[in-house]
Amino acid sequence: MRALLAIVMLVLLSVPALAVRPDEMLADPALEARARDISHGLRCLVCQNQSIDDSDADLARDLRILVRERLTAGDSDDQVRAFLVARYGEYVLLNPVMAPHTLILWVAAPVALVIGGIVVVLGARRKRAVGTDGELSADERKALEELER
């Protein structure tokens, strides 16, 4: 039973590896390695959170082929990325670039974390400052006695 489960898990884990089909691969190993490196950083526009190397979508296949065509035409890695960004926008990049228009992506999470931490600390201090001894004041005791009657 365990062996069957292990085989099923291995097959499921290897499915993304089947996304790049043998007919897409370049004969030159150096160019193919460059194509794979570029493909790992490009987002599948259909799957959205997968690289085009991991996606079985038709558009991802077209993008993989386009990357390989540009490399065989003599483009550098940066030229291939620039071509795809010009064609599809910066969304095609899995990791956003650090630029003024993407600054909020880089700053928002740390700022929210710091603000949240400050709120938690201030809330804990306020709670500690109000009635830390656990005893009731004379007015509170009197009000409690009236409620119990």
PDB file of C-alpha atoms in Angstrom:
ATOM      1  CA  MET A   1       0.000   0.000   0.000  1.00  0.00           C
ATOM      2  CA  ARG A   2       2.800   2.404   0.921  1.00  0.00           C
ATOM      3  CA  ALA A   3       4.676   1.581  -2.269  1.00  0.00           C
ATOM      4  CA  LEU A   4       1.594   2.370  -4.353  1.00  0.00           C
ATOM      5  CA  LEU A   5       1.128   5.661  -2.533  1.00  0.00           C
ATOM      6  CA  ALA A   6       4.791   6.540  -3.077  1.00  0.00           C
ATOM      7  CA  ILE A   7       4.508   5.767  -6.809  1.00  0.00           C
ATOM      8  CA  VAL A   8       1.370   7.893  -7.144  1.00  0.00           C
ATOM      9  CA  MET A   9       3.053  10.802  -5.352  1.00  0.00           C
ATOM     10  CA  LEU A  10       6.143  10.549  -7.567  1.00  0.00           C
ATOM     11  CA  VAL A  11       3.980  10.575 -10.677  1.00  0.00           C
ATOM     12  CA  LEU A  12       2.029  13.593  -9.433  1.00  0.00           C
ATOM     13  CA  LEU A  13       5.221  15.441  -8.547  1.00  0.00           C
ATOM     14  CA  SER A  14       6.697  14.787 -11.965  1.00  0.00           C
ATOM     15  CA  VAL A  15       3.683  16.112 -13.906  1.00  0.00           C
ATOM     16  CA  PRO A  16       5.006  19.698 -14.113  1.00  0.00           C
ATOM     17  CA  ALA A  17       8.233  18.316 -15.534  1.00  0.00           C
ATOM     18  CA  LEU A  18       6.217  17.047 -18.503  1.00  0.00           C
ATOM     19  CA  ALA A  19       5.073  20.561 -19.407  1.00  0.00           C
ATOM     20  CA  VAL A  20       8.075  21.180 -21.660  1.00  0.00           C
ATOM     21  CA  ARG A  21       7.592  18.737 -24.482  1.00  0.00           C
ATOM     22  CA  PRO A  22      10.507  17.097 -26.278  1.00  0.00           C
ATOM     23  CA  ASP A  23       9.529  18.703 -29.595  1.00  0.00           C
ATOM     24  CA  GLU A  24       9.992  22.149 -28.009  1.00  0.00           C
ATOM     25  CA  MET A  25      13.522  21.538 -26.754  1.00  0.00           C
ATOM     26  CA  LEU A  26      16.501  22.967 -28.568  1.00  0.00           C
ATOM     27  CA  ALA A  27      19.299  20.739 -29.842  1.00  0.00           C
ATOM     28  CA  ASP A  28      21.964  23.025 -28.374  1.00  0.00           C
ATOM     29  CA  PRO A  29      22.183  22.268 -24.619  1.00  0.00           C
ATOM     30  CA  ALA A  30      23.518  25.756 -23.818  1.00  0.00           C
ATOM     31  CA  LEU A  31      20.599  27.458 -25.575  1.00  0.00           C
ATOM     32  CA  GLU A  32      18.144  25.060 -23.961  1.00  0.00           C
ATOM     33  CA  ALA A  33      19.579  25.861 -20.514  1.00  0.00           C
ATOM     34  CA  ARG A  34      19.187  29.580 -21.230  1.00  0.00           C
ATOM     35  CA  ALA A  35      15.614  29.013 -22.420  1.00  0.00           C
ATOM     36  CA  ARG A  36      14.797  27.090 -19.251  1.00  0.00           C
ATOM     37  CA  ASP A  37      16.341  29.807 -17.104  1.00  0.00           C
ATOM     38  CA  ILE A  38      14.249  32.476 -18.815  1.00  0.00           C
ATOM     39  CA  SER A  39      11.100  30.320 -18.727  1.00  0.00           C
ATOM     40  CA  HIS A  40      11.355  29.820 -14.954  1.00  0.00           C
ATOM     41  CA  GLY A  41      10.976  33.574 -14.471  1.00  0.00           C
ATOM     42  CA  LEU A  42       7.985  34.019 -16.800  1.00  0.00           C
ATOM     43  CA  ARG A  43       4.400  33.721 -15.609  1.00  0.00           C
ATOM     44  CA  CYS A  44       1.832  31.633 -17.424  1.00  0.00           C
ATOM     45  CA  LEU A  45      -0.880  34.146 -18.232  1.00  0.00           C
ATOM     46  CA  VAL A  46      -3.534  31.417 -18.023  1.00  0.00           C
ATOM     47  CA  CYS A  47      -2.440  29.697 -14.798  1.00  0.00           C
ATOM     48  CA  GLN A  48      -1.185  32.982 -13.304  1.00  0.00           C
ATOM     49  CA  ASN A  49       1.003  31.594 -10.524  1.00  0.00           C
ATOM     50  CA  GLN A  50       2.974  29.032 -12.473  1.00  0.00           C
ATOM     51  CA  SER A  51       5.976  29.569 -14.636  1.00  0.00           C
ATOM     52  CA  ILE A  52       5.549  28.794 -18.321  1.00  0.00           C
ATOM     53  CA  ASP A  53       7.917  25.860 -17.773  1.00  0.00           C
ATOM     54  CA  ASP A  54       5.480  24.274 -15.303  1.00  0.00           C
ATOM     55  CA  SER A  55       2.261  24.989 -17.181  1.00  0.00           C
ATOM     56  CA  ASP A  56       0.498  22.762 -19.693  1.00  0.00           C
ATOM     57  CA  ALA A  57      -1.613  25.630 -21.064  1.00  0.00           C
ATOM     58  CA  ASP A  58      -1.451  26.276 -24.797  1.00  0.00           C
ATOM     59  CA  LEU A  59      -0.392  29.880 -24.246  1.00  0.00           C
ATOM     60  CA  ALA A  60       2.482  28.728 -22.028  1.00  0.00           C
ATOM     61  CA  ARG A  61       3.596  26.382 -24.795  1.00  0.00           C
ATOM     62  CA  ASP A  62       3.460  29.252 -27.287  1.00  0.00           C
ATOM     63  CA  LEU A  63       5.539  31.410 -24.946  1.00  0.00           C
ATOM     64  CA  ARG A  64       8.111  28.633 -24.475  1.00  0.00           C
ATOM     65  CA  ILE A  65       8.409  28.300 -28.252  1.00  0.00           C
ATOM     66  CA  LEU A  66       8.653  32.081 -28.634  1.00  0.00           C
ATOM     67  CA  VAL A  67      11.484  32.215 -26.069  1.00  0.00           C
ATOM     68  CA  ARG A  68      13.367  29.524 -27.954  1.00  0.00           C
ATOM     69  CA  GLU A  69      12.794  31.245 -31.311  1.00  0.00           C
ATOM     70  CA  ARG A  70      14.150  34.524 -29.963  1.00  0.00           C
ATOM     71  CA  LEU A  71      17.211  32.777 -28.521  1.00  0.00           C
ATOM     72  CA  THR A  72      17.978  30.974 -31.778  1.00  0.00           C
ATOM     73  CA  ALA A  73      17.593  34.323 -33.585  1.00  0.00           C
ATOM     74  CA  GLY A  74      20.483  35.603 -31.449  1.00  0.00           C
ATOM     75  CA  ASP A  75      18.695  37.649 -28.767  1.00  0.00           C
ATOM     76  CA  SER A  76      20.261  37.915 -25.331  1.00  0.00           C
ATOM     77  CA  ASP A  77      18.345  36.805 -22.243  1.00  0.00           C
ATOM     78  CA  ASP A  78      17.512  40.411 -21.377  1.00  0.00           C
ATOM     79  CA  GLN A  79      16.321  41.101 -24.923  1.00  0.00           C
ATOM     80  CA  VAL A  80      13.984  38.096 -24.769  1.00  0.00           C
ATOM     81  CA  ARG A  81      12.536  39.274 -21.442  1.00  0.00           C
ATOM     82  CA  ALA A  82      12.205  42.835 -22.747  1.00  0.00           C
ATOM     83  CA  PHE A  83      10.403  41.562 -25.848  1.00  0.00           C
ATOM     84  CA  LEU A  84       7.911  39.597 -23.766  1.00  0.00           C
ATOM     85  CA  VAL A  85       7.361  42.496 -21.338  1.00  0.00           C
ATOM     86  CA  ALA A  86       6.751  44.837 -24.272  1.00  0.00           C
ATOM     87  CA  ARG A  87       4.252  42.378 -25.710  1.00  0.00           C
ATOM     88  CA  TYR A  88       2.436  41.200 -22.558  1.00  0.00           C
ATOM     89  CA  GLY A  89       3.300  43.772 -19.899  1.00  0.00           C
ATOM     90  CA  GLU A  90       5.258  43.374 -16.677  1.00  0.00           C
ATOM     91  CA  TYR A  91       2.664  40.911 -15.416  1.00  0.00           C
ATOM     92  CA  VAL A  92       4.428  38.226 -17.464  1.00  0.00           C
ATOM     93  CA  LEU A  93       7.347  38.376 -15.011  1.00  0.00           C
ATOM     94  CA  LEU A  94       6.928  36.132 -11.972  1.00  0.00           C
ATOM     95  CA  ASN A  95       9.042  38.497  -9.849  1.00  0.00           C
ATOM     96  CA  PRO A  96       8.069  42.144 -10.221  1.00  0.00           C
ATOM     97  CA  VAL A  97      10.812  44.620 -11.005  1.00  0.00           C
ATOM     98  CA  MET A  98      11.873  47.209  -8.442  1.00  0.00           C
ATOM     99  CA  ALA A  99      10.656  50.477  -9.951  1.00  0.00           C
ATOM    100  CA  PRO A 100       8.743  53.548  -8.762  1.00  0.00           C
ATOM    101  CA  HIS A 101       5.453  52.193 -10.102  1.00  0.00           C
ATOM    102  CA  THR A 102       5.893  48.871  -8.250  1.00  0.00           C
ATOM    103  CA  LEU A 103       7.199  50.367  -5.027  1.00  0.00           C
ATOM    104  CA  ILE A 104       3.915  49.678  -3.229  1.00  0.00           C
ATOM    105  CA  LEU A 105       4.355  45.945  -3.893  1.00  0.00           C
ATOM    106  CA  TRP A 106       7.680  45.999  -2.106  1.00  0.00           C
ATOM    107  CA  VAL A 107       6.760  48.365   0.740  1.00  0.00           C
ATOM    108  CA  ALA A 108       3.139  47.522   1.621  1.00  0.00           C
ATOM    109  CA  ALA A 109       3.702  44.184   3.378  1.00  0.00           C
ATOM    110  CA  PRO A 110       6.535  45.315   5.689  1.00  0.00           C
ATOM    111  CA  VAL A 111       4.673  48.536   6.535  1.00  0.00           C
ATOM    112  CA  ALA A 112       1.487  46.599   7.326  1.00  0.00           C
ATOM    113  CA  LEU A 113       3.492  44.207   9.509  1.00  0.00           C
ATOM    114  CA  VAL A 114       5.075  47.056  11.468  1.00  0.00           C
ATOM    115  CA  ILE A 115       1.734  48.853  11.920  1.00  0.00           C
ATOM    116  CA  GLY A 116       0.102  45.611  13.057  1.00  0.00           C
ATOM    117  CA  GLY A 117       2.892  45.008  15.560  1.00  0.00           C
ATOM    118  CA  ILE A 118       2.521  48.528  16.961  1.00  0.00           C
ATOM    119  CA  VAL A 119      -1.250  48.060  17.328  1.00  0.00           C
ATOM    120  CA  VAL A 120      -0.761  44.756  19.165  1.00  0.00           C
ATOM    121  CA  VAL A 121       1.866  46.202  21.517  1.00  0.00           C
ATOM    122  CA  LEU A 122      -0.221  49.292  22.299  1.00  0.00           C
ATOM    123  CA  GLY A 123      -3.318  47.153  22.844  1.00  0.00           C
ATOM    124  CA  ALA A 124      -1.444  44.867  25.228  1.00  0.00           C
ATOM    125  CA  ARG A 125      -0.074  47.835  27.184  1.00  0.00           C
ATOM    126  CA  ARG A 126      -3.508  49.440  27.414  1.00  0.00           C
ATOM    127  CA  LYS A 127      -5.065  46.205  28.657  1.00  0.00           C
ATOM    128  CA  ARG A 128      -2.332  45.812  31.256  1.00  0.00           C
ATOM    129  CA  ALA A 129      -2.711  49.414  32.432  1.00  0.00           C
ATOM    130  CA  VAL A 130      -6.463  49.093  33.037  1.00  0.00           C
ATOM    131  CA  GLY A 131      -7.147  47.043  36.165  1.00  0.00           C
ATOM    132  CA  THR A 132      -4.110  44.817  36.360  1.00  0.00           C
ATOM    133  CA  ASP A 133      -4.658  44.056  40.038  1.00  0.00           C
ATOM    134  CA  GLY A 134      -7.967  42.270  39.367  1.00  0.00           C
ATOM    135  CA  GLU A 135      -9.671  43.887  42.384  1.00  0.00           C
ATOM    136  CA  LEU A 136     -12.835  45.936  42.219  1.00  0.00           C
ATOM    137  CA  SER A 137     -12.991  49.524  43.322  1.00  0.00           C
ATOM    138  CA  ALA A 138     -15.416  50.594  46.086  1.00  0.00           C
ATOM    139  CA  ASP A 139     -17.903  51.942  43.521  1.00  0.00           C
ATOM    140  CA  GLU A 140     -17.696  48.748  41.470  1.00  0.00           C
ATOM    141  CA  ARG A 141     -18.172  46.583  44.564  1.00  0.00           C
ATOM    142  CA  LYS A 142     -21.224  48.633  45.574  1.00  0.00           C
ATOM    143  CA  ALA A 143     -22.724  48.329  42.061  1.00  0.00           C
ATOM    144  CA  LEU A 144     -22.107  44.567  42.092  1.00  0.00           C
ATOM    145  CA  GLU A 145     -23.831  44.172  45.468  1.00  0.00           C
ATOM    146  CA  GLU A 146     -26.862  46.065  44.168  1.00  0.00           C
ATOM    147  CA  LEU A 147     -27.003  43.786  41.116  1.00  0.00           C
ATOM    148  CA  GLU A 148     -26.816  40.642  43.258  1.00  0.00           C
ATOM    149  CA  ARG A 149     -29.861  41.660  45.336  1.00  0.00           C
TER     150      ARG A 149
END
